[in-house]
mmCIF file of C-alpha atoms and ligand atoms in Angstrom:
data_model
loop_
_atom_site.group_PDB
_atom_site.id
_atom_site.type_symbol
_atom_site.label_atom_id
_atom_site.label_comp_id
_atom_site.label_asym_id
_atom_site.label_seq_id
_atom_site.Cartn_x
_atom_site.Cartn_y
_atom_site.Cartn_z
ATOM 1 C CA UNK A 14 52.121 21.651 7.627
ATOM 2 C CA UNK A 15 52.226 19.096 4.824
ATOM 3 C CA UNK A 16 50.093 19.668 1.760
ATOM 4 C CA UNK A 17 49.078 16.675 -0.345
ATOM 5 C CA UNK A 18 50.927 16.156 -3.617
ATOM 6 C CA UNK A 19 48.943 17.824 -6.451
ATOM 7 C CA UNK A 20 47.186 15.227 -8.525
ATOM 8 C CA UNK A 21 48.726 14.229 -11.807
ATOM 9 C CA UNK A 22 46.947 15.383 -14.978
ATOM 10 C CA UNK A 23 45.675 11.886 -15.686
ATOM 11 C CA UNK A 24 44.211 11.518 -12.258
ATOM 12 C CA UNK A 25 42.615 14.947 -12.593
ATOM 13 C CA UNK A 26 41.020 13.947 -15.888
ATOM 14 C CA UNK A 27 39.620 10.796 -14.333
ATOM 15 C CA UNK A 28 38.137 12.780 -11.464
ATOM 16 C CA UNK A 29 36.583 15.255 -13.909
ATOM 17 C CA UNK A 30 35.196 12.433 -15.999
ATOM 18 C CA UNK A 31 33.764 10.821 -12.897
ATOM 19 C CA UNK A 32 32.106 14.070 -11.866
ATOM 20 C CA UNK A 33 30.564 14.539 -15.289
ATOM 21 C CA UNK A 34 29.256 10.991 -15.230
ATOM 22 C CA UNK A 35 27.802 11.507 -11.755
ATOM 23 C CA UNK A 36 26.045 14.682 -12.925
ATOM 24 C CA UNK A 37 24.605 12.933 -15.948
ATOM 25 C CA UNK A 38 23.350 10.107 -13.769
ATOM 26 C CA UNK A 39 21.841 12.322 -11.096
ATOM 27 C CA UNK A 40 20.031 14.233 -13.828
ATOM 28 C CA UNK A 41 18.122 11.152 -15.012
ATOM 29 C CA UNK A 42 14.452 11.907 -14.602
ATOM 30 C CA UNK A 43 12.238 8.931 -15.248
ATOM 31 C CA UNK A 44 8.545 9.806 -15.269
ATOM 32 C CA UNK A 45 6.604 7.006 -13.601
ATOM 33 C CA UNK A 46 2.850 6.721 -13.251
ATOM 34 C CA UNK A 47 1.491 4.536 -10.432
ATOM 35 C CA UNK A 48 -2.188 3.857 -9.894
ATOM 36 C CA UNK A 49 -2.603 4.878 -6.244
ATOM 37 C CA UNK A 50 -0.854 6.640 -3.363
ATOM 38 C CA UNK A 51 0.535 3.595 -1.515
ATOM 39 C CA UNK A 52 2.111 2.191 -4.675
ATOM 40 C CA UNK A 53 3.373 5.655 -5.617
ATOM 41 C CA UNK A 54 5.223 5.861 -2.305
ATOM 42 C CA UNK A 55 6.893 2.475 -2.874
ATOM 43 C CA UNK A 56 8.020 3.523 -6.368
ATOM 44 C CA UNK A 57 9.361 6.809 -4.959
ATOM 45 C CA UNK A 58 11.413 4.913 -2.371
ATOM 46 C CA UNK A 59 13.065 2.762 -5.027
ATOM 47 C CA UNK A 60 13.305 5.464 -7.701
ATOM 48 C CA UNK A 61 14.888 8.000 -5.349
ATOM 49 C CA UNK A 62 16.241 11.073 -7.125
ATOM 50 C CA UNK A 63 16.152 9.435 -10.536
ATOM 51 C CA UNK A 64 12.377 9.165 -10.814
ATOM 52 C CA UNK A 65 9.419 11.530 -10.694
ATOM 53 C CA UNK A 66 6.382 9.569 -9.581
ATOM 54 C CA UNK A 67 2.747 10.499 -10.144
ATOM 55 C CA UNK A 68 0.125 8.538 -8.219
ATOM 56 C CA UNK A 69 -3.173 8.999 -10.037
ATOM 57 C CA UNK A 70 -5.448 8.151 -7.087
ATOM 58 C CA UNK A 71 -4.247 10.493 -4.380
ATOM 59 C CA UNK A 72 -4.249 10.523 -0.561
ATOM 60 C CA UNK A 73 -7.520 9.530 1.136
ATOM 61 C CA UNK A 74 -9.089 8.673 -2.241
ATOM 62 C CA UNK A 75 -10.768 5.396 -3.088
ATOM 63 C CA UNK A 76 -9.160 3.547 -6.007
ATOM 64 C CA UNK A 77 -12.118 1.125 -6.232
ATOM 65 C CA UNK A 78 -14.338 3.896 -7.622
ATOM 66 C CA UNK A 79 -11.743 5.908 -9.538
ATOM 67 C CA UNK A 80 -12.800 7.964 -12.565
ATOM 68 C CA UNK A 81 -9.889 8.975 -14.826
ATOM 69 C CA UNK A 82 -9.359 12.685 -15.481
ATOM 70 C CA UNK A 83 -7.989 14.011 -18.796
ATOM 71 C CA UNK A 84 -4.766 15.063 -17.030
ATOM 72 C CA UNK A 85 -4.298 11.454 -15.842
ATOM 73 C CA UNK A 86 -4.604 10.187 -19.418
ATOM 74 C CA UNK A 87 -1.936 12.663 -20.564
ATOM 75 C CA UNK A 88 0.387 11.621 -17.721
ATOM 76 C CA UNK A 89 -0.072 7.917 -18.420
ATOM 77 C CA UNK A 90 0.388 8.423 -22.157
ATOM 78 C CA UNK A 91 3.760 10.149 -21.820
ATOM 79 C CA UNK A 92 5.210 8.127 -18.883
ATOM 80 C CA UNK A 93 8.404 6.103 -19.175
ATOM 81 C CA UNK A 94 6.967 3.462 -16.864
ATOM 82 C CA UNK A 95 3.492 2.496 -15.662
ATOM 83 C CA UNK A 96 3.159 0.574 -12.372
ATOM 84 C CA UNK A 97 -0.037 -1.129 -11.237
ATOM 85 C CA UNK A 98 -0.972 -3.161 -8.171
ATOM 86 C CA UNK A 99 -2.725 -5.860 -10.210
ATOM 87 C CA UNK A 100 -5.145 -8.476 -8.788
ATOM 88 C CA UNK A 101 -8.039 -6.570 -10.345
ATOM 89 C CA UNK A 102 -7.502 -3.473 -8.190
ATOM 90 C CA UNK A 103 -6.480 -1.042 -10.913
ATOM 91 C CA UNK A 104 -7.200 -2.623 -14.300
ATOM 92 C CA UNK A 105 -8.259 0.827 -15.469
ATOM 93 C CA UNK A 106 -4.642 2.037 -15.543
ATOM 94 C CA UNK A 107 -3.255 -0.208 -18.329
ATOM 95 C CA UNK A 108 -6.373 0.600 -20.371
ATOM 96 C CA UNK A 109 -5.952 4.317 -19.758
ATOM 97 C CA UNK A 110 -2.232 4.235 -20.594
ATOM 98 C CA UNK A 111 -2.645 2.238 -23.821
ATOM 99 C CA UNK A 112 -5.517 4.367 -25.059
ATOM 100 C CA UNK A 113 -3.373 7.454 -24.380
ATOM 101 C CA UNK A 114 -0.534 6.158 -26.551
ATOM 102 C CA UNK A 115 1.695 4.541 -23.916
ATOM 103 C CA UNK A 116 3.863 1.867 -25.556
ATOM 104 C CA UNK A 117 6.061 0.793 -22.640
ATOM 105 C CA UNK A 118 5.845 -1.998 -20.107
ATOM 106 C CA UNK A 119 3.075 -2.207 -17.541
ATOM 107 C CA UNK A 120 4.566 -3.492 -14.309
ATOM 108 C CA UNK A 121 2.326 -5.512 -12.018
ATOM 109 C CA UNK A 122 3.906 -4.894 -8.610
ATOM 110 C CA UNK A 123 2.116 -7.837 -6.966
ATOM 111 C CA UNK A 124 3.463 -10.399 -9.481
ATOM 112 C CA UNK A 125 4.748 -13.413 -7.545
ATOM 113 C CA UNK A 126 2.804 -12.973 -4.314
ATOM 114 C CA UNK A 127 0.582 -15.765 -2.998
ATOM 115 C CA UNK A 128 -2.896 -14.339 -3.602
ATOM 116 C CA UNK A 129 -5.652 -14.646 -1.064
ATOM 117 C CA UNK A 130 -9.038 -15.627 -2.497
ATOM 118 C CA UNK A 131 -12.041 -13.435 -1.842
ATOM 119 C CA UNK A 132 -13.975 -15.774 0.354
ATOM 120 C CA UNK A 133 -16.892 -13.749 1.600
ATOM 121 C CA UNK A 134 -20.221 -15.400 0.812
ATOM 122 C CA UNK A 135 -21.649 -11.993 -0.189
ATOM 123 C CA UNK A 136 -19.010 -11.520 -2.843
ATOM 124 C CA UNK A 137 -19.725 -14.924 -4.317
ATOM 125 C CA UNK A 138 -23.463 -14.408 -4.278
ATOM 126 C CA UNK A 139 -23.675 -10.982 -5.835
ATOM 127 C CA UNK A 140 -20.423 -9.873 -7.332
ATOM 128 C CA UNK A 141 -19.705 -12.851 -9.552
ATOM 129 C CA UNK A 142 -16.272 -12.679 -8.000
ATOM 130 C CA UNK A 143 -15.813 -16.366 -7.145
ATOM 131 C CA UNK A 144 -12.219 -17.374 -7.829
ATOM 132 C CA UNK A 145 -10.955 -13.806 -7.892
ATOM 133 C CA UNK A 146 -8.099 -12.693 -5.685
ATOM 134 C CA UNK A 147 -8.198 -10.144 -2.887
ATOM 135 C CA UNK A 148 -6.247 -7.138 -4.253
ATOM 136 C CA UNK A 149 -5.149 -5.597 -0.909
ATOM 137 C CA UNK A 150 -1.818 -7.463 -0.893
ATOM 138 C CA UNK A 151 0.177 -4.456 0.401
ATOM 139 C CA UNK A 152 -1.248 -5.041 3.885
ATOM 140 C CA UNK A 153 1.280 -7.896 4.285
ATOM 141 C CA UNK A 154 4.869 -6.637 4.457
ATOM 142 C CA UNK A 155 6.102 -9.943 3.022
ATOM 143 C CA UNK A 156 4.196 -9.075 -0.151
ATOM 144 C CA UNK A 157 5.598 -5.546 -0.229
ATOM 145 C CA UNK A 158 9.104 -7.057 -0.281
ATOM 146 C CA UNK A 159 8.055 -8.667 -3.563
ATOM 147 C CA UNK A 160 6.565 -5.365 -4.817
ATOM 148 C CA UNK A 161 9.922 -3.662 -4.158
ATOM 149 C CA UNK A 162 11.842 -6.295 -6.120
ATOM 150 C CA UNK A 163 9.476 -5.980 -9.075
ATOM 151 C CA UNK A 164 9.639 -2.182 -9.013
ATOM 152 C CA UNK A 165 13.457 -2.135 -8.836
ATOM 153 C CA UNK A 166 13.739 -4.562 -11.771
ATOM 154 C CA UNK A 167 11.285 -2.538 -13.845
ATOM 155 C CA UNK A 168 13.041 0.769 -13.158
ATOM 156 C CA UNK A 169 16.419 -0.766 -14.043
ATOM 157 C CA UNK A 170 14.957 -2.094 -17.295
ATOM 158 C CA UNK A 171 13.914 1.393 -18.474
ATOM 159 C CA UNK A 172 16.954 3.150 -16.925
ATOM 160 C CA UNK A 173 19.937 0.744 -16.891
ATOM 161 C CA UNK A 174 22.344 3.495 -15.729
ATOM 162 C CA UNK A 175 20.392 3.640 -12.499
ATOM 163 C CA UNK A 176 20.548 -0.085 -11.744
ATOM 164 C CA UNK A 177 22.997 0.305 -8.845
ATOM 165 C CA UNK A 178 21.046 3.206 -7.375
ATOM 166 C CA UNK A 179 17.744 1.294 -7.554
ATOM 167 C CA UNK A 180 19.357 -1.764 -6.013
ATOM 168 C CA UNK A 181 20.801 0.301 -3.150
ATOM 169 C CA UNK A 182 17.503 2.127 -2.537
ATOM 170 C CA UNK A 183 15.624 -1.179 -2.542
ATOM 171 C CA UNK A 184 18.074 -2.775 -0.104
ATOM 172 C CA UNK A 185 17.756 0.151 2.300
ATOM 173 C CA UNK A 186 13.975 0.045 2.099
ATOM 174 C CA UNK A 187 13.826 -3.723 2.580
ATOM 175 C CA UNK A 188 15.740 -3.287 5.838
ATOM 176 C CA UNK A 189 13.136 -0.749 6.991
ATOM 177 C CA UNK A 190 10.364 -3.196 6.016
ATOM 178 C CA UNK A 191 12.005 -5.971 8.025
ATOM 179 C CA UNK A 192 12.172 -3.773 11.116
ATOM 180 C CA UNK A 193 8.514 -2.827 10.690
ATOM 181 C CA UNK A 194 7.465 -6.447 10.201
ATOM 182 C CA UNK A 195 9.292 -7.482 13.372
ATOM 183 C CA UNK A 196 7.622 -4.669 15.343
ATOM 184 C CA UNK A 197 4.141 -5.702 14.179
ATOM 185 C CA UNK A 198 4.744 -9.336 15.126
ATOM 186 C CA UNK A 199 6.150 -8.371 18.521
ATOM 187 C CA UNK A 200 3.171 -6.113 19.292
ATOM 188 C CA UNK A 201 0.492 -8.589 18.255
ATOM 189 C CA UNK A 202 2.204 -11.367 20.203
ATOM 190 C CA UNK A 203 1.409 -9.342 23.343
ATOM 191 C CA UNK A 204 -2.353 -9.672 22.734
ATOM 192 C CA UNK A 205 -4.186 -12.638 24.201
ATOM 193 C CA UNK A 206 -5.970 -14.745 21.574
ATOM 194 C CA UNK A 207 -9.460 -13.512 22.476
ATOM 195 C CA UNK A 208 -8.510 -9.892 21.837
ATOM 196 C CA UNK A 209 -7.199 -10.404 18.320
ATOM 197 C CA UNK A 210 -10.452 -9.426 16.680
ATOM 198 C CA UNK A 211 -11.632 -6.125 15.170
ATOM 199 C CA UNK A 212 -14.282 -4.713 12.830
ATOM 200 C CA UNK A 213 -13.498 -2.399 9.910
ATOM 201 C CA UNK A 214 -15.493 -0.956 7.003
ATOM 202 C CA UNK A 215 -14.530 -3.136 4.055
ATOM 203 C CA UNK A 216 -12.551 -6.328 3.642
ATOM 204 C CA UNK A 217 -9.171 -4.662 3.112
ATOM 205 C CA UNK A 218 -7.178 -6.448 5.801
ATOM 206 C CA UNK A 219 -7.297 -10.096 4.714
ATOM 207 C CA UNK A 220 -3.555 -10.179 4.015
ATOM 208 C CA UNK A 221 -2.778 -8.391 7.274
ATOM 209 C CA UNK A 222 -4.938 -10.955 9.077
ATOM 210 C CA UNK A 223 -3.200 -13.893 7.385
ATOM 211 C CA UNK A 224 0.295 -12.506 8.025
ATOM 212 C CA UNK A 225 -0.097 -11.268 11.582
ATOM 213 C CA UNK A 226 -2.886 -13.300 13.134
ATOM 214 C CA UNK A 227 -5.614 -10.725 13.739
ATOM 215 C CA UNK A 228 -9.222 -11.412 12.756
ATOM 216 C CA UNK A 229 -11.088 -8.709 10.821
ATOM 217 C CA UNK A 230 -14.844 -8.608 10.401
ATOM 218 C CA UNK A 231 -16.275 -6.200 7.825
ATOM 219 C CA UNK A 232 -19.798 -5.351 6.677
ATOM 220 C CA UNK A 233 -18.655 -4.608 3.100
ATOM 221 C CA UNK A 234 -16.767 -6.965 0.800
ATOM 222 C CA UNK A 235 -13.327 -6.714 -0.728
ATOM 223 C CA UNK A 236 -14.250 -4.423 -3.588
ATOM 224 C CA UNK A 237 -17.270 -3.356 -1.632
ATOM 225 C CA UNK A 238 -17.588 0.269 -1.025
ATOM 226 C CA UNK A 239 -21.149 -0.227 -2.149
ATOM 227 C CA UNK A 240 -23.849 -0.496 0.483
ATOM 228 C CA UNK A 241 -23.883 -3.995 2.001
ATOM 229 C CA UNK A 242 -27.255 -5.698 2.356
ATOM 230 C CA UNK A 243 -29.394 -4.971 5.423
ATOM 231 C CA UNK A 244 -29.353 -8.657 6.316
ATOM 232 C CA UNK A 245 -25.576 -8.973 6.384
ATOM 233 C CA UNK A 246 -25.315 -5.821 8.529
ATOM 234 C CA UNK A 247 -27.890 -7.207 10.976
ATOM 235 C CA UNK A 248 -25.981 -10.498 11.040
ATOM 236 C CA UNK A 249 -22.725 -8.694 11.828
ATOM 237 C CA UNK A 250 -24.344 -6.676 14.642
ATOM 238 C CA UNK A 251 -25.778 -9.849 16.162
ATOM 239 C CA UNK A 252 -22.400 -11.526 15.908
ATOM 240 C CA UNK A 253 -20.670 -8.572 17.591
ATOM 241 C CA UNK A 254 -23.127 -8.672 20.507
ATOM 242 C CA UNK A 255 -22.464 -12.388 20.945
ATOM 243 C CA UNK A 256 -18.712 -11.913 20.771
ATOM 244 C CA UNK A 257 -18.602 -9.201 23.441
ATOM 245 C CA UNK A 258 -18.217 -6.422 20.848
ATOM 246 C CA UNK A 259 -14.653 -6.175 19.556
ATOM 247 C CA UNK A 260 -13.637 -2.565 18.736
ATOM 248 C CA UNK A 261 -14.728 -1.090 15.402
ATOM 249 C CA UNK A 262 -12.536 1.030 13.123
ATOM 250 C CA UNK A 263 -13.233 3.611 10.460
ATOM 251 C CA UNK A 264 -11.227 3.630 7.246
ATOM 252 C CA UNK A 265 -9.869 6.700 5.540
ATOM 253 C CA UNK A 266 -11.432 5.658 2.217
ATOM 254 C CA UNK A 267 -14.861 4.568 3.489
ATOM 255 C CA UNK A 268 -18.069 6.330 4.477
ATOM 256 C CA UNK A 269 -18.087 6.416 8.319
ATOM 257 C CA UNK A 270 -21.887 6.229 8.715
ATOM 258 C CA UNK A 271 -22.303 2.464 8.470
ATOM 259 C CA UNK A 272 -19.509 1.753 10.965
ATOM 260 C CA UNK A 273 -20.959 4.376 13.301
ATOM 261 C CA UNK A 274 -24.337 2.612 13.122
ATOM 262 C CA UNK A 275 -22.780 -0.801 13.752
ATOM 263 C CA UNK A 276 -20.863 0.632 16.680
ATOM 264 C CA UNK A 277 -23.920 2.159 18.334
ATOM 265 C CA UNK A 278 -26.176 -0.893 17.767
ATOM 266 C CA UNK A 279 -23.635 -3.435 18.960
ATOM 267 C CA UNK A 280 -22.311 -1.421 21.886
ATOM 268 C CA UNK A 281 -18.757 -1.665 20.524
ATOM 269 C CA UNK A 282 -15.929 0.767 21.225
ATOM 270 C CA UNK A 283 -14.731 3.088 18.430
ATOM 271 C CA UNK A 284 -11.079 2.275 17.856
ATOM 272 C CA UNK A 285 -10.108 5.080 15.450
ATOM 273 C CA UNK A 286 -9.239 5.278 11.766
ATOM 274 C CA UNK A 287 -7.218 2.708 9.832
ATOM 275 C CA UNK A 288 -5.562 3.540 6.505
ATOM 276 C CA UNK A 289 -6.488 0.735 4.162
ATOM 277 C CA UNK A 290 -6.332 1.657 0.470
ATOM 278 C CA UNK A 291 -4.733 5.113 0.491
ATOM 279 C CA UNK A 292 -2.171 7.170 2.384
ATOM 280 C CA UNK A 293 -3.041 10.352 4.260
ATOM 281 C CA UNK A 294 -1.998 13.763 2.989
ATOM 282 C CA UNK A 295 1.523 14.917 3.873
ATOM 283 C CA UNK A 296 0.391 16.535 7.148
ATOM 284 C CA UNK A 297 -1.681 13.504 8.227
ATOM 285 C CA UNK A 298 -0.583 10.476 10.274
ATOM 286 C CA UNK A 299 0.106 8.158 7.306
ATOM 287 C CA UNK A 300 1.905 10.037 4.508
ATOM 288 C CA UNK A 301 4.116 7.042 3.582
ATOM 289 C CA UNK A 302 3.642 3.263 3.552
ATOM 290 C CA UNK A 303 5.926 2.822 6.579
ATOM 291 C CA UNK A 304 4.096 5.553 8.495
ATOM 292 C CA UNK A 305 0.740 4.077 7.477
ATOM 293 C CA UNK A 306 1.578 0.616 8.819
ATOM 294 C CA UNK A 307 2.970 2.066 12.040
ATOM 295 C CA UNK A 308 -0.107 4.250 12.466
ATOM 296 C CA UNK A 309 -2.443 1.291 11.877
ATOM 297 C CA UNK A 310 -0.504 -0.855 14.352
ATOM 298 C CA UNK A 311 -0.546 1.853 17.029
ATOM 299 C CA UNK A 312 -4.279 2.456 16.461
ATOM 300 C CA UNK A 313 -5.099 -1.259 16.668
ATOM 301 C CA UNK A 314 -2.975 -1.798 19.756
ATOM 302 C CA UNK A 315 -4.420 1.242 21.573
ATOM 303 C CA UNK A 316 -7.908 -0.219 21.210
ATOM 304 C CA UNK A 317 -7.049 -3.873 21.786
ATOM 305 C CA UNK A 318 -4.704 -3.514 24.762
ATOM 306 C CA UNK A 319 -6.788 -1.207 26.986
ATOM 307 C CA UNK A 320 -10.045 -3.124 26.907
HETATM 308 ZN ZN1 ZN B 408 -10.257 -1.774 -0.859
#
C-alpha cells in the first residue's frame, strides 16, 4: 500500500494558517435585529452561521400593532445591524434603535422594489393614506429577490470577512426562490380565470395578486386590523353573493370573527388560514418564508381547484 508523501513544513504551515483563518471566520457572530418574523427568516438565510438574528415581532404576531418591550430596545441598541421592511410597515424600529443608542446603518430591505399604491377607497377616505405604498412587498417573490440582495450587501458591509459566505448563501437561496416562483405560476395557470378570486381578512396580498394573477377581496385595508365600517362589510357580502361566493380565508395575524361572519352571511366556503404578515411557530405549517409561501399556495389551490 502506498502512503502519500508527508507534507513539507511550508505546506503544513499554510494548512495550519488556513485552519486558523477558517476558525476565526466561522466564529464571527454578527447580532442582527429585524423587525418581524418573515424578515428575520430572510436575514437568517443570508447570514447563515455568521449571524444571530432576533426578530422583534415573533411568529403569529401582528407587526401593524406592535408595542416595543424594554428587552427589544436593549437588543436594538446593541445590534451590529438593524434590518427593516420599510414602506411604512415598521417605522417604529429605526426610532427604537436610535433612541436605544444604535449608531449603525438601518437597512431597508424593500429598497428598489416597485411599490404598489394603497388603492382602497376606505384607506383614502379615513386613513389619510393617499399616495402611501402597500408595505406587504414580501408576498411577491420577485421583491424578495431584491430583499436578499439588500440584506447580503448590508451584512457584507458590517462584516467584510463574510462577504463570500453571504454571497454564497444568497445565491443558494435565490435558486430556492426561483423554484418556488415557478411552482406558484404553474399552479395558478391551472385555474380557470373565473376561479382566481378569494377573500381574506386584510389587504395583505396586493403584491401576490399583481405577481401571480389572483384577485383578493378584503374587508379591512392594508394597515387595517382595525374594525372596517359596517357599510363596507355589507358591500363586500353583497358583492360575494353576486359573484357566486369565492372562498374566504382566515389570516394568522387577524381576528377570525369578521371573516367567519362574512362567510356565513355570503354562503362562501371557508378555505383555511393564510400566513400574511408573520410566520407560524417552528411546529406550525409556515416556520420559514419558503414554507409559508408553499403553505399559502397549497391552501389556496385546495379551495380553488375543488369547487
Ligand atoms: Zn398587514
